[in-house]
PDB file of N, CA and C and ligand atoms in Angstrom:
ATOM      1  N   MET A   1       0.847  -1.191   0.000  1.00 78.00           N
ATOM      2  CA  MET A   1       0.000   0.000   0.000  1.00 78.00           C
ATOM      3  C   MET A   1       0.881   1.240   0.000  1.00 78.00           C
ATOM      4  N   THR A   2       0.584   2.168  -0.850  1.00 88.00           N
ATOM      5  CA  THR A   2       1.402   3.367  -0.948  1.00 88.00           C
ATOM      6  C   THR A   2       0.768   4.515  -0.161  1.00 88.00           C
ATOM      7  N   THR A   3       1.605   5.334   0.401  1.00 91.00           N
ATOM      8  CA  THR A   3       1.143   6.512   1.130  1.00 91.00           C
ATOM      9  C   THR A   3       0.704   7.576   0.136  1.00 91.00           C
ATOM     10  N   PRO A   4      -0.491   8.114   0.295  1.00 94.00           N
ATOM     11  CA  PRO A   4      -0.896   9.191  -0.609  1.00 94.00           C
ATOM     12  C   PRO A   4      -0.023  10.419  -0.398  1.00 94.00           C
ATOM     13  N   MET A   5       0.456  10.995  -1.474  1.00 95.00           N
ATOM     14  CA  MET A   5       1.389  12.111  -1.394  1.00 95.00           C
ATOM     15  C   MET A   5       0.764  13.359  -2.005  1.00 95.00           C
ATOM     16  N   THR A   6       1.252  14.486  -1.555  1.00 93.00           N
ATOM     17  CA  THR A   6       0.826  15.744  -2.132  1.00 93.00           C
ATOM     18  C   THR A   6       2.054  16.616  -2.341  1.00 93.00           C
ATOM     19  N   THR A   7       1.914  17.639  -3.145  1.00 94.00           N
ATOM     20  CA  THR A   7       3.034  18.526  -3.431  1.00 94.00           C
ATOM     21  C   THR A   7       3.022  19.721  -2.490  1.00 94.00           C
ATOM     22  N   ALA A   8       4.119  19.915  -1.773  1.00 95.00           N
ATOM     23  CA  ALA A   8       4.304  21.123  -0.972  1.00 95.00           C
ATOM     24  C   ALA A   8       5.192  22.073  -1.767  1.00 95.00           C
ATOM     25  N   GLU A   9       4.710  23.281  -1.975  1.00 96.00           N
ATOM     26  CA  GLU A   9       5.463  24.270  -2.725  1.00 96.00           C
ATOM     27  C   GLU A   9       5.932  25.337  -1.750  1.00 96.00           C
ATOM     28  N   TRP A  10       7.197  25.703  -1.810  1.00 97.00           N
ATOM     29  CA  TRP A  10       7.705  26.720  -0.880  1.00 97.00           C
ATOM     30  C   TRP A  10       8.730  27.593  -1.589  1.00 97.00           C
ATOM     31  N   ILE A  11       8.854  28.809  -1.038  1.00 97.00           N
ATOM     32  CA  ILE A  11       9.751  29.795  -1.632  1.00 97.00           C
ATOM     33  C   ILE A  11      11.001  29.904  -0.763  1.00 97.00           C
ATOM     34  N   CYS A  12      12.143  29.776  -1.378  1.00 98.00           N
ATOM     35  CA  CYS A  12      13.403  29.894  -0.651  1.00 98.00           C
ATOM     36  C   CYS A  12      13.552  31.319  -0.112  1.00 98.00           C
ATOM     37  N   THR A  13      13.884  31.434   1.197  1.00 98.00           N
ATOM     38  CA  THR A  13      14.030  32.757   1.795  1.00 98.00           C
ATOM     39  C   THR A  13      15.356  33.396   1.395  1.00 98.00           C
ATOM     40  N   ARG A  14      16.266  32.621   0.866  1.00 97.00           N
ATOM     41  CA  ARG A  14      17.573  33.163   0.530  1.00 97.00           C
ATOM     42  C   ARG A  14      17.648  33.623  -0.918  1.00 97.00           C
ATOM     43  N   CYS A  15      17.176  32.807  -1.828  1.00 98.00           N
ATOM     44  CA  CYS A  15      17.325  33.154  -3.248  1.00 98.00           C
ATOM     45  C   CYS A  15      15.994  33.341  -3.953  1.00 98.00           C
ATOM     46  N   GLY A  16      14.890  33.071  -3.290  1.00 98.00           N
ATOM     47  CA  GLY A  16      13.598  33.337  -3.899  1.00 98.00           C
ATOM     48  C   GLY A  16      13.100  32.273  -4.857  1.00 98.00           C
ATOM     49  N   SER A  17      13.830  31.190  -4.989  1.00 98.00           N
ATOM     50  CA  SER A  17      13.402  30.136  -5.898  1.00 98.00           C
ATOM     51  C   SER A  17      12.189  29.401  -5.353  1.00 98.00           C
ATOM     52  N   THR A  18      11.342  28.962  -6.256  1.00 98.00           N
ATOM     53  CA  THR A  18      10.220  28.109  -5.887  1.00 98.00           C
ATOM     54  C   THR A  18      10.683  26.666  -5.894  1.00 98.00           C
ATOM     55  N   ASN A  19      10.442  25.987  -4.788  1.00 98.00           N
ATOM     56  CA  ASN A  19      10.798  24.572  -4.678  1.00 98.00           C
ATOM     57  C   ASN A  19       9.530  23.758  -4.471  1.00 98.00           C
ATOM     58  N   ARG A  20       9.592  22.518  -4.885  1.00 97.00           N
ATOM     59  CA  ARG A  20       8.461  21.619  -4.668  1.00 97.00           C
ATOM     60  C   ARG A  20       8.979  20.314  -4.086  1.00 97.00           C
ATOM     61  N   ARG A  21       8.208  19.799  -3.140  1.00 96.00           N
ATOM     62  CA  ARG A  21       8.597  18.548  -2.514  1.00 96.00           C
ATOM     63  C   ARG A  21       7.349  17.710  -2.318  1.00 96.00           C
ATOM     64  N   LEU A  22       7.476  16.438  -2.576  1.00 95.00           N
ATOM     65  CA  LEU A  22       6.363  15.523  -2.322  1.00 95.00           C
ATOM     66  C   LEU A  22       6.373  15.147  -0.848  1.00 95.00           C
ATOM     67  N   VAL A  23       5.250  15.332  -0.190  1.00 95.00           N
ATOM     68  CA  VAL A  23       5.120  14.972   1.222  1.00 95.00           C
ATOM     69  C   VAL A  23       3.867  14.132   1.398  1.00 95.00           C
ATOM     70  N   PRO A  24       3.823  13.317   2.445  1.00 94.00           N
ATOM     71  CA  PRO A  24       2.584  12.576   2.729  1.00 94.00           C
ATOM     72  C   PRO A  24       1.431  13.543   2.960  1.00 94.00           C
ATOM     73  N   VAL A  25       0.248  13.166   2.525  1.00 92.00           N
ATOM     74  CA  VAL A  25      -0.924  14.040   2.625  1.00 92.00           C
ATOM     75  C   VAL A  25      -1.141  14.512   4.063  1.00 92.00           C
ATOM     76  N   ALA A  26      -0.883  13.656   5.042  1.00 92.00           N
ATOM     77  CA  ALA A  26      -1.162  13.993   6.439  1.00 92.00           C
ATOM     78  C   ALA A  26      -0.074  14.862   7.059  1.00 92.00           C
ATOM     79  N   ALA A  27       1.030  15.063   6.389  1.00 94.00           N
ATOM     80  CA  ALA A  27       2.137  15.811   6.980  1.00 94.00           C
ATOM     81  C   ALA A  27       1.812  17.286   7.074  1.00 94.00           C
ATOM     82  N   THR A  28       2.299  17.925   8.148  1.00 94.00           N
ATOM     83  CA  THR A  28       2.122  19.371   8.279  1.00 94.00           C
ATOM     84  C   THR A  28       3.465  20.085   8.281  1.00 94.00           C
ATOM     85  N   ARG A  29       4.529  19.343   8.415  1.00 94.00           N
ATOM     86  CA  ARG A  29       5.835  19.972   8.312  1.00 94.00           C
ATOM     87  C   ARG A  29       6.842  18.994   7.738  1.00 94.00           C
ATOM     88  N   ALA A  30       7.904  19.573   7.192  1.00 96.00           N
ATOM     89  CA  ALA A  30       8.935  18.746   6.589  1.00 96.00           C
ATOM     90  C   ALA A  30      10.195  19.588   6.482  1.00 96.00           C
ATOM     91  N   GLU A  31      11.283  18.954   6.118  1.00 97.00           N
ATOM     92  CA  GLU A  31      12.504  19.695   5.849  1.00 97.00           C
ATOM     93  C   GLU A  31      12.873  19.469   4.403  1.00 97.00           C
ATOM     94  N   ASP A  32      13.400  20.518   3.803  1.00 97.00           N
ATOM     95  CA  ASP A  32      13.811  20.396   2.419  1.00 97.00           C
ATOM     96  C   ASP A  32      14.987  21.328   2.183  1.00 97.00           C
ATOM     97  N   GLU A  33      15.675  21.082   1.097  1.00 98.00           N
ATOM     98  CA  GLU A  33      16.837  21.868   0.745  1.00 98.00           C
ATOM     99  C   GLU A  33      16.549  22.563  -0.575  1.00 98.00           C
ATOM    100  N   CYS A  34      16.868  23.852  -0.637  1.00 98.00           N
ATOM    101  CA  CYS A  34      16.603  24.592  -1.867  1.00 98.00           C
ATOM    102  C   CYS A  34      17.349  23.964  -3.028  1.00 98.00           C
ATOM    103  N   TYR A  35      16.625  23.793  -4.117  1.00 97.00           N
ATOM    104  CA  TYR A  35      17.213  23.164  -5.299  1.00 97.00           C
ATOM    105  C   TYR A  35      18.311  24.044  -5.892  1.00 97.00           C
ATOM    106  N   THR A  36      18.174  25.353  -5.717  1.00 98.00           N
ATOM    107  CA  THR A  36      19.085  26.290  -6.370  1.00 98.00           C
ATOM    108  C   THR A  36      20.303  26.607  -5.500  1.00 98.00           C
ATOM    109  N   CYS A  37      20.080  26.988  -4.224  1.00 98.00           N
ATOM    110  CA  CYS A  37      21.196  27.455  -3.401  1.00 98.00           C
ATOM    111  C   CYS A  37      21.509  26.494  -2.251  1.00 98.00           C
ATOM    112  N   HIS A  38      20.749  25.431  -2.129  1.00 98.00           N
ATOM    113  CA  HIS A  38      21.027  24.349  -1.177  1.00 98.00           C
ATOM    114  C   HIS A  38      20.915  24.766   0.282  1.00 98.00           C
ATOM    115  N   THR A  39      20.204  25.860   0.550  1.00 98.00           N
ATOM    116  CA  THR A  39      19.924  26.233   1.935  1.00 98.00           C
ATOM    117  C   THR A  39      18.820  25.339   2.473  1.00 98.00           C
ATOM    118  N   ARG A  40      19.045  24.790   3.665  1.00 98.00           N
ATOM    119  CA  ARG A  40      18.021  23.927   4.258  1.00 98.00           C
ATOM    120  C   ARG A  40      16.929  24.775   4.898  1.00 98.00           C
ATOM    121  N   HIS A  41      15.703  24.343   4.730  1.00 98.00           N
ATOM    122  CA  HIS A  41      14.557  25.031   5.295  1.00 98.00           C
ATOM    123  C   HIS A  41      13.650  24.035   5.991  1.00 98.00           C
ATOM    124  N   GLN A  42      12.996  24.548   7.023  1.00 98.00           N
ATOM    125  CA  GLN A  42      11.862  23.840   7.592  1.00 98.00           C
ATOM    126  C   GLN A  42      10.632  24.399   6.913  1.00 98.00           C
ATOM    127  N   ILE A  43       9.757  23.541   6.447  1.00 97.00           N
ATOM    128  CA  ILE A  43       8.546  24.023   5.788  1.00 97.00           C
ATOM    129  C   ILE A  43       7.331  23.541   6.561  1.00 97.00           C
ATOM    130  N   GLU A  44       6.342  24.415   6.634  1.00 96.00           N
ATOM    131  CA  GLU A  44       5.142  24.136   7.423  1.00 96.00           C
ATOM    132  C   GLU A  44       3.911  24.408   6.588  1.00 96.00           C
ATOM    133  N   ALA A  45       2.960  23.514   6.678  1.00 94.00           N
ATOM    134  CA  ALA A  45       1.705  23.689   5.957  1.00 94.00           C
ATOM    135  C   ALA A  45       0.934  24.873   6.517  1.00 94.00           C
ATOM    136  N   GLU A  46       0.307  25.616   5.630  1.00 88.00           N
ATOM    137  CA  GLU A  46      -0.572  26.701   6.041  1.00 88.00           C
ATOM    138  C   GLU A  46      -1.983  26.372   5.607  1.00 88.00           C
ATOM    139  N   SER A  47      -2.870  27.329   5.793  1.00 82.00           N
ATOM    140  CA  SER A  47      -4.271  27.071   5.456  1.00 82.00           C
ATOM    141  C   SER A  47      -4.436  26.831   3.958  1.00 82.00           C
ATOM    142  N   ARG A  48      -3.628  27.519   3.157  1.00 73.00           N
ATOM    143  CA  ARG A  48      -3.679  27.237   1.727  1.00 73.00           C
ATOM    144  C   ARG A  48      -3.029  25.883   1.460  1.00 73.00           C
ATOM    145  N   PRO A  49      -3.594  25.085   0.629  1.00 70.00           N
ATOM    146  CA  PRO A  49      -3.178  23.688   0.550  1.00 70.00           C
ATOM    147  C   PRO A  49      -1.820  23.457  -0.091  1.00 70.00           C
ATOM    148  N   VAL A  50      -1.404  24.298  -1.004  1.00 81.00           N
ATOM    149  CA  VAL A  50      -0.183  23.964  -1.760  1.00 81.00           C
ATOM    150  C   VAL A  50       1.022  24.740  -1.263  1.00 81.00           C
ATOM    151  N   ARG A  51       0.844  26.054  -1.032  1.00 91.00           N
ATOM    152  CA  ARG A  51       1.975  26.891  -0.678  1.00 91.00           C
ATOM    153  C   ARG A  51       2.302  26.735   0.798  1.00 91.00           C
ATOM    154  N   TRP A  52       3.515  26.297   1.087  1.00 94.00           N
ATOM    155  CA  TRP A  52       3.935  26.115   2.468  1.00 94.00           C
ATOM    156  C   TRP A  52       4.850  27.260   2.877  1.00 94.00           C
ATOM    157  N   ARG A  53       4.868  27.520   4.188  1.00 95.00           N
ATOM    158  CA  ARG A  53       5.726  28.565   4.743  1.00 95.00           C
ATOM    159  C   ARG A  53       7.106  27.972   5.010  1.00 95.00           C
ATOM    160  N   ALA A  54       8.137  28.673   4.628  1.00 96.00           N
ATOM    161  CA  ALA A  54       9.496  28.169   4.779  1.00 96.00           C
ATOM    162  C   ALA A  54      10.288  29.066   5.708  1.00 96.00           C
ATOM    163  N   SER A  55      11.119  28.467   6.545  1.00 95.00           N
ATOM    164  CA  SER A  55      12.061  29.231   7.329  1.00 95.00           C
ATOM    165  C   SER A  55      13.382  28.487   7.307  1.00 95.00           C
ATOM    166  N   PRO A  56      14.493  29.225   7.196  1.00 94.00           N
ATOM    167  CA  PRO A  56      15.795  28.564   7.141  1.00 94.00           C
ATOM    168  C   PRO A  56      16.109  27.861   8.449  1.00 94.00           C
ATOM    169  N   THR A  57      16.798  26.751   8.364  1.00 92.00           N
ATOM    170  CA  THR A  57      17.173  26.011   9.570  1.00 92.00           C
ATOM    171  C   THR A  57      18.633  26.284   9.912  1.00 92.00           C
TER     172      THR A  57
HETATM  173 ZN1   ZN B   1      17.546  29.061  -2.489  1.00 85.94          ZN
END
Protein backbone atom coordinates (compact mmCIF):
# COMPACT_ATOMS: atom_id res chain seq x y z
CA MET A 1 0.00 0.00 0.00
CA THR A 2 1.40 3.37 -0.95
CA THR A 3 1.14 6.51 1.13
CA PRO A 4 -0.90 9.19 -0.61
CA MET A 5 1.39 12.11 -1.39
CA THR A 6 0.83 15.74 -2.13
CA THR A 7 3.03 18.53 -3.43
CA ALA A 8 4.30 21.12 -0.97
CA GLU A 9 5.46 24.27 -2.72
CA TRP A 10 7.71 26.72 -0.88
CA ILE A 11 9.75 29.79 -1.63
CA CYS A 12 13.40 29.89 -0.65
CA THR A 13 14.03 32.76 1.80
CA ARG A 14 17.57 33.16 0.53
CA CYS A 15 17.33 33.15 -3.25
CA GLY A 16 13.60 33.34 -3.90
CA SER A 17 13.40 30.14 -5.90
CA THR A 18 10.22 28.11 -5.89
CA ASN A 19 10.80 24.57 -4.68
CA ARG A 20 8.46 21.62 -4.67
CA ARG A 21 8.60 18.55 -2.51
CA LEU A 22 6.36 15.52 -2.32
CA VAL A 23 5.12 14.97 1.22
CA PRO A 24 2.58 12.58 2.73
CA VAL A 25 -0.92 14.04 2.63
CA ALA A 26 -1.16 13.99 6.44
CA ALA A 27 2.14 15.81 6.98
CA THR A 28 2.12 19.37 8.28
CA ARG A 29 5.83 19.97 8.31
CA ALA A 30 8.93 18.75 6.59
CA GLU A 31 12.50 19.69 5.85
CA ASP A 32 13.81 20.40 2.42
CA GLU A 33 16.84 21.87 0.74
CA CYS A 34 16.60 24.59 -1.87
CA TYR A 35 17.21 23.16 -5.30
CA THR A 36 19.09 26.29 -6.37
CA CYS A 37 21.20 27.45 -3.40
CA HIS A 38 21.03 24.35 -1.18
CA THR A 39 19.92 26.23 1.94
CA ARG A 40 18.02 23.93 4.26
CA HIS A 41 14.56 25.03 5.30
CA GLN A 42 11.86 23.84 7.59
CA ILE A 43 8.55 24.02 5.79
CA GLU A 44 5.14 24.14 7.42
CA ALA A 45 1.70 23.69 5.96
CA GLU A 46 -0.57 26.70 6.04
CA SER A 47 -4.27 27.07 5.46
CA ARG A 48 -3.68 27.24 1.73
CA PRO A 49 -3.18 23.69 0.55
CA VAL A 50 -0.18 23.96 -1.76
CA ARG A 51 1.98 26.89 -0.68
CA TRP A 52 3.93 26.11 2.47
CA ARG A 53 5.73 28.57 4.74
CA ALA A 54 9.50 28.17 4.78
CA SER A 55 12.06 29.23 7.33
CA PRO A 56 15.79 28.56 7.14
CA THR A 57 17.17 26.01 9.57
ZN1 LIG B 1 17.55 29.06 -2.49
